Every structure is written in C-alpha cells, then in structure tokens.
Tab-separated table of C-alpha atoms in Angstrom:
chain	number	residue	atom	x	y	z
T	2	UNK	CA	-26.336	-111.877	-98.931
T	3	UNK	CA	-25.614	-112.054	-95.123
T	4	UNK	CA	-22.427	-111.433	-93.302
T	5	UNK	CA	-19.865	-109.219	-94.919
T	6	UNK	CA	-21.681	-108.181	-97.919
T	7	UNK	CA	-25.245	-107.844	-99.032
T	8	UNK	CA	-27.042	-107.488	-102.389
T	9	UNK	CA	-30.062	-105.384	-103.214
T	10	UNK	CA	-32.206	-105.517	-106.402
T	11	UNK	CA	-34.068	-102.912	-108.293
T	12	UNK	CA	-36.307	-103.687	-111.216
T	13	UNK	CA	-36.449	-101.199	-114.008
T	14	UNK	CA	-36.232	-101.886	-117.760
T	15	UNK	CA	-33.814	-104.789	-117.174
T	16	UNK	CA	-32.438	-105.830	-113.795
T	17	UNK	CA	-29.801	-103.842	-111.984
T	18	UNK	CA	-28.198	-105.617	-109.112
T	19	UNK	CA	-26.428	-103.634	-106.468
T	20	UNK	CA	-23.522	-105.505	-104.761
T	21	UNK	CA	-22.451	-103.462	-101.621
T	22	UNK	CA	-19.022	-104.146	-99.809
T	23	UNK	CA	-19.798	-103.495	-96.040
T	24	UNK	CA	-15.990	-102.759	-95.601
T	25	UNK	CA	-15.824	-99.749	-97.852
T	26	UNK	CA	-19.674	-99.168	-98.483
T	27	UNK	CA	-18.926	-99.077	-102.329
T	28	UNK	CA	-21.622	-100.232	-104.745
T	29	UNK	CA	-20.998	-102.402	-107.655
T	30	UNK	CA	-23.637	-102.600	-110.310
T	31	UNK	CA	-24.577	-105.666	-112.446
T	32	UNK	CA	-26.854	-104.929	-115.368
T	33	UNK	CA	-28.427	-108.034	-116.522
T	34	UNK	CA	-29.720	-108.771	-119.879
T	35	UNK	CA	-30.523	-112.318	-121.360
T	36	UNK	CA	-27.944	-114.157	-119.421
T	37	UNK	CA	-25.257	-111.546	-119.940
T	38	UNK	CA	-24.058	-108.771	-117.802
T	39	UNK	CA	-22.262	-105.258	-117.665
T	40	UNK	CA	-20.481	-104.938	-114.478
T	41	UNK	CA	-19.884	-101.238	-113.102
T	42	UNK	CA	-17.154	-100.859	-110.420
T	43	UNK	CA	-16.076	-104.564	-109.396
T	44	UNK	CA	-15.753	-103.782	-105.598
T	45	UNK	CA	-15.082	-107.315	-104.321
T	46	UNK	CA	-14.810	-110.353	-106.466
T	47	UNK	CA	-16.515	-112.967	-104.134
T	48	UNK	CA	-19.633	-110.617	-103.709
T	49	UNK	CA	-19.807	-110.157	-107.507
T	50	UNK	CA	-19.179	-113.611	-108.385
T	51	UNK	CA	-21.828	-114.860	-106.161
T	52	UNK	CA	-24.457	-112.472	-107.632
T	53	UNK	CA	-23.388	-113.375	-111.265
T	54	UNK	CA	-23.633	-117.213	-110.659
T	55	UNK	CA	-26.919	-116.831	-108.668
T	56	UNK	CA	-28.500	-114.982	-111.512
T	57	UNK	CA	-26.804	-117.299	-114.137
T	58	UNK	CA	-25.072	-114.070	-115.816
T	59	UNK	CA	-21.888	-113.977	-117.861
T	60	UNK	CA	-20.167	-110.857	-117.609
T	61	UNK	CA	-19.176	-109.490	-121.135
T	62	UNK	CA	-17.942	-105.889	-120.247
T	63	UNK	CA	-16.634	-104.063	-117.078
T	64	UNK	CA	-16.899	-100.277	-116.847
T	65	UNK	CA	-15.159	-98.029	-114.206
T	66	UNK	CA	-16.660	-94.730	-112.863
T	67	UNK	CA	-13.149	-94.085	-111.470
T	68	UNK	CA	-9.839	-95.558	-110.305
T	69	UNK	CA	-9.932	-95.435	-106.545
T	70	UNK	CA	-9.530	-98.963	-105.055
T	71	UNK	CA	-12.830	-99.395	-103.296
T	72	UNK	CA	-14.297	-99.468	-106.658
T	73	UNK	CA	-11.929	-101.787	-108.520
T	74	UNK	CA	-10.714	-104.307	-105.856
T	75	UNK	CA	-12.258	-107.381	-107.686
T	76	UNK	CA	-11.303	-106.279	-111.195
T	77	UNK	CA	-8.113	-108.501	-111.668
T	78	UNK	CA	-9.913	-111.593	-110.321
T	79	UNK	CA	-12.861	-110.781	-112.433
T	80	UNK	CA	-10.735	-110.678	-115.486
T	81	UNK	CA	-8.846	-113.860	-114.639
T	82	UNK	CA	-12.379	-115.596	-114.266
T	83	UNK	CA	-14.042	-114.354	-117.365
T	84	UNK	CA	-12.854	-112.905	-120.618
T	85	UNK	CA	-14.086	-109.320	-120.252
T	86	UNK	CA	-12.759	-106.262	-121.530
T	87	UNK	CA	-12.634	-102.989	-119.369
T	88	UNK	CA	-13.686	-99.761	-120.363
T	89	UNK	CA	-12.858	-96.493	-118.699
T	90	UNK	CA	-11.348	-92.949	-119.285
T	91	UNK	CA	-7.699	-93.006	-120.222
T	92	UNK	CA	-6.745	-91.205	-116.968
T	93	UNK	CA	-8.680	-93.946	-114.985
T	94	UNK	CA	-6.792	-96.629	-116.929
T	95	UNK	CA	-3.575	-94.999	-115.862
T	96	UNK	CA	-4.546	-94.528	-112.327
T	97	UNK	CA	-5.736	-98.204	-111.805
T	98	UNK	CA	-1.988	-99.268	-112.246
T	99	UNK	CA	-0.609	-96.833	-109.622
T	100	UNK	CA	-0.942	-97.378	-105.633
T	101	UNK	CA	-0.937	-93.679	-104.993
T	102	UNK	CA	-3.597	-92.806	-107.584
T	103	UNK	CA	-5.758	-95.651	-106.909
T	104	UNK	CA	-5.652	-94.954	-102.979
T	105	UNK	CA	-4.734	-98.598	-102.116
T	106	UNK	CA	-1.566	-97.269	-100.663
T	107	UNK	CA	-3.378	-95.219	-98.138
T	108	UNK	CA	-6.732	-97.175	-97.760
T	109	UNK	CA	-5.831	-98.645	-94.379
T	110	UNK	CA	-5.452	-95.107	-92.851
T	111	UNK	CA	-8.478	-93.889	-94.890
T	112	UNK	CA	-10.743	-96.627	-93.384
T	113	UNK	CA	-9.455	-96.040	-89.898
T	114	UNK	CA	-10.440	-92.512	-90.143
T	115	UNK	CA	-13.945	-93.464	-91.808
T	116	UNK	CA	-14.787	-96.219	-89.639
T	117	UNK	CA	-12.494	-95.903	-86.430
T	118	UNK	CA	-11.700	-99.573	-87.181
T	119	UNK	CA	-8.342	-100.870	-87.802
T	120	UNK	CA	-8.266	-103.084	-90.989
T	121	UNK	CA	-5.646	-104.685	-93.160
T	122	UNK	CA	-5.904	-103.557	-96.614
T	123	UNK	CA	-2.996	-104.363	-98.859
T	124	UNK	CA	-1.912	-102.020	-101.807
T	125	UNK	CA	-2.633	-103.584	-105.336
T	126	UNK	CA	-2.433	-102.389	-108.952
T	127	UNK	CA	-4.612	-103.377	-112.039
T	128	UNK	CA	-3.701	-103.877	-115.715
T	129	UNK	CA	-4.700	-101.014	-118.146
T	130	UNK	CA	-8.179	-101.030	-119.583
T	131	UNK	CA	-8.597	-102.523	-123.051
T	132	UNK	CA	-11.011	-99.743	-124.079
T	133	UNK	CA	-10.229	-96.024	-123.078
T	134	UNK	CA	-11.665	-92.800	-123.968
T	135	UNK	CA	-10.606	-89.082	-123.534
T	136	UNK	CA	-14.003	-87.646	-124.760
T	137	UNK	CA	-17.588	-88.770	-124.386
T	138	UNK	CA	-17.967	-92.345	-125.425
T	139	UNK	CA	-20.980	-93.948	-126.920
T	140	UNK	CA	-21.870	-97.627	-127.098
T	141	UNK	CA	-24.882	-100.024	-127.496
T	142	UNK	CA	-24.848	-103.208	-125.463
T	143	UNK	CA	-27.796	-105.569	-126.144
T	144	UNK	CA	-30.102	-102.860	-126.795
T	145	UNK	CA	-28.922	-100.466	-124.287
T	146	UNK	CA	-27.146	-97.200	-125.021
T	147	UNK	CA	-24.407	-96.159	-122.696
T	148	UNK	CA	-22.767	-92.789	-122.697
T	149	UNK	CA	-19.611	-92.517	-120.754
T	150	UNK	CA	-18.380	-88.917	-119.961
T	151	UNK	CA	-15.032	-88.185	-118.454
T	152	UNK	CA	-15.538	-85.661	-115.602
T	153	UNK	CA	-12.262	-85.084	-113.730
T	154	UNK	CA	-12.535	-83.523	-110.253
T	155	UNK	CA	-13.137	-86.135	-107.608
T	156	UNK	CA	-10.280	-87.928	-109.340
T	157	UNK	CA	-8.463	-87.485	-112.626
T	158	UNK	CA	-10.217	-90.606	-114.149
T	159	UNK	CA	-13.706	-90.116	-112.917
T	160	UNK	CA	-16.494	-90.379	-115.467
T	161	UNK	CA	-20.374	-90.501	-115.183
T	162	UNK	CA	-22.042	-93.590	-117.189
T	163	UNK	CA	-25.721	-92.713	-118.448
T	164	UNK	CA	-27.837	-95.927	-119.573
T	165	UNK	CA	-30.738	-95.462	-121.958
T	166	UNK	CA	-31.157	-91.659	-120.894
T	167	UNK	CA	-32.792	-92.635	-117.790
T	168	UNK	CA	-30.205	-94.235	-115.232
T	169	UNK	CA	-26.983	-92.489	-114.203
T	170	UNK	CA	-24.152	-94.209	-112.565
T	171	UNK	CA	-22.194	-91.368	-110.835
T	172	UNK	CA	-19.226	-93.064	-109.140
T	173	UNK	CA	-18.596	-90.742	-106.235
T	174	UNK	CA	-20.587	-87.683	-107.390
T	175	UNK	CA	-23.894	-87.046	-106.135
T	176	UNK	CA	-23.518	-89.460	-103.240
T	177	UNK	CA	-26.648	-89.058	-100.712
T	178	UNK	CA	-25.585	-86.921	-97.859
T	179	UNK	CA	-22.049	-85.993	-98.945
T	180	UNK	CA	-20.509	-83.115	-100.872
T	181	UNK	CA	-18.202	-83.825	-103.646
T	182	UNK	CA	-14.512	-84.638	-102.290
T	183	UNK	CA	-11.732	-83.227	-104.373
T	184	UNK	CA	-8.566	-83.646	-101.910
T	185	UNK	CA	-7.944	-87.357	-102.378
T	186	UNK	CA	-5.262	-88.594	-104.827
T	187	UNK	CA	-5.952	-87.304	-108.392
T	188	UNK	CA	-8.660	-84.799	-107.203
T	189	UNK	CA	-8.780	-81.257	-108.580
T	190	UNK	CA	-11.302	-78.464	-107.223
T	191	UNK	CA	-10.413	-76.630	-110.555
T	192	UNK	CA	-11.220	-79.422	-112.746
T	193	UNK	CA	-14.395	-80.119	-110.729
T	194	UNK	CA	-15.595	-76.455	-111.136
T	195	UNK	CA	-14.431	-76.246	-114.781
T	196	UNK	CA	-15.572	-79.690	-116.041
T	197	UNK	CA	-17.699	-81.899	-113.916
T	198	UNK	CA	-19.951	-79.434	-112.031
T	199	UNK	CA	-21.305	-77.657	-115.385
T	200	UNK	CA	-22.099	-81.147	-116.763
T	201	UNK	CA	-23.811	-82.154	-113.623
T	202	UNK	CA	-25.728	-78.830	-113.431
T	203	UNK	CA	-27.076	-79.488	-116.850
T	204	UNK	CA	-28.574	-82.814	-115.805
T	205	UNK	CA	-32.341	-83.065	-116.141
T	206	UNK	CA	-34.684	-83.952	-113.260
T	207	UNK	CA	-36.198	-87.431	-113.397
T	208	UNK	CA	-32.942	-89.372	-113.834
T	209	UNK	CA	-32.507	-92.432	-111.438
T	210	UNK	CA	-29.070	-91.792	-109.823
T	211	UNK	CA	-27.024	-94.880	-108.887
T	212	UNK	CA	-24.136	-93.646	-106.831
T	213	UNK	CA	-20.816	-95.370	-105.750
T	214	UNK	CA	-22.106	-95.378	-102.181
T	215	UNK	CA	-25.311	-95.507	-100.587
T	216	UNK	CA	-28.846	-95.995	-102.060
T	217	UNK	CA	-30.096	-94.933	-105.625
T	218	UNK	CA	-32.610	-91.884	-105.704
T	219	UNK	CA	-34.545	-89.866	-108.246
T	220	UNK	CA	-32.802	-86.622	-109.307
T	221	UNK	CA	-34.832	-83.583	-108.565
T	222	UNK	CA	-34.331	-79.782	-108.628
T	223	UNK	CA	-34.073	-79.781	-104.759
T	224	UNK	CA	-31.452	-82.365	-104.848
T	225	UNK	CA	-29.366	-80.426	-107.443
T	226	UNK	CA	-29.616	-77.334	-105.185
T	227	UNK	CA	-28.452	-79.292	-102.324
T	228	UNK	CA	-25.129	-79.963	-104.301
T	229	UNK	CA	-24.915	-76.469	-105.427
T	230	UNK	CA	-25.791	-77.319	-109.072
C-alpha cells in the first residue's frame, strides 16, 4: 500500500498481516485463516478494509490491546461493515467510551509533540465490547489458541495477547527503542510495577513480539534486559 498507509506481511503458521497507519505509526494485525480473520487493534478503517478485501478475509472477532485512540480509530466503522464481536479487558471496554481515557481528546496536541506537524484529529468514542474479561481469558479460534492477559500500567485497560504460545501481541509494551510509558491517561507506574512488569519479566525467550508500533522481533534475554525485565 502506497501513500498514507502501507502493509507488511510475515509468513508464520498462518498469515499475519501488519497494517501500519503512517499518521500515528500504530499497527493493526490481521490473523487470517481459511478466509476468516481476527483483527487486533483496528487503527484505520480504510487500511484494514483494503487488506481484508485484498486477501478475501471476513473478520470474525476483534481483539483490543488497550483503549488508546490510535489503536481503535477504525473500530466502529469495522463494526458497522461486518458483524464482529469485540473482546478486551473490562477496563479497556470502559475506556474506549471516554474521550479522555481513549486519548482522542488530546491526540492533536500529542501528535504535534511527537511529529512536529499540525493535524486535525477529532475526538470520538466507541461502544462497549461484547466480550470482556477481568482475569486471563483463554479462547480457541479456528485451531489457534489465544490467551489474553490484563496488564494495567501503560493504560488501565492494557492487555497482552498470546497466540499459540509463540506470538505475543503486546500493544504499547515492549515497543522497539522505547521504554514503557505510564504517564498517559489511565496509566499507572504502580500498576505497571506490581502487575505488568512481573508478567513481562516471566516471558520466555524465543517468542515473536508483535508490538503496537514498529516492527516485529524475536524476544531474547538481551532484549528483556534492555527493558529492565
């Protein structure tokens, strides 16, 4: 995809398509299996729609890593075009319906700070998720096992999503070149230290990390040390 967006594809057990929005640099992941798809963090509807249609995929489930607007901007349009259920932590479900907690209220200022460019970013809210969890949530989709674990810290509703014990979708944790940010809406340094950090520290080397920004990579002991884990 040229212009405002591009798509990168990795081949593993099943196809994972990475859709990156060039405005916010956030990643959406499409996990395709036999004409169906799981969508993780629908960041921009047109980008996601084009990738789904190009691969003849019908989305069946949406999973959210957390409630911040750069990861959910395309959610409501996706829901309006396909009958999909949304799965996320309970706190994430609450946060996507609040312009402060989802950061859309402050996104213009945030993007100006990050990119030094003035952009128009309208605040928005999303409907609550149909499926929510307060504790680790285990499900099987078309032969793939997903374990969703609530890990507050970066935001109140942050989670990591482990697929088949090999691929970890981390949202805004373990982003290459960036330390964990806890000062944004819903963030908590205390919750990160007490909940998220011990869980991340226990991760085994060898996982493929699919972060909410930047490229995927293999988790190593060296990488964990870099993040103080």
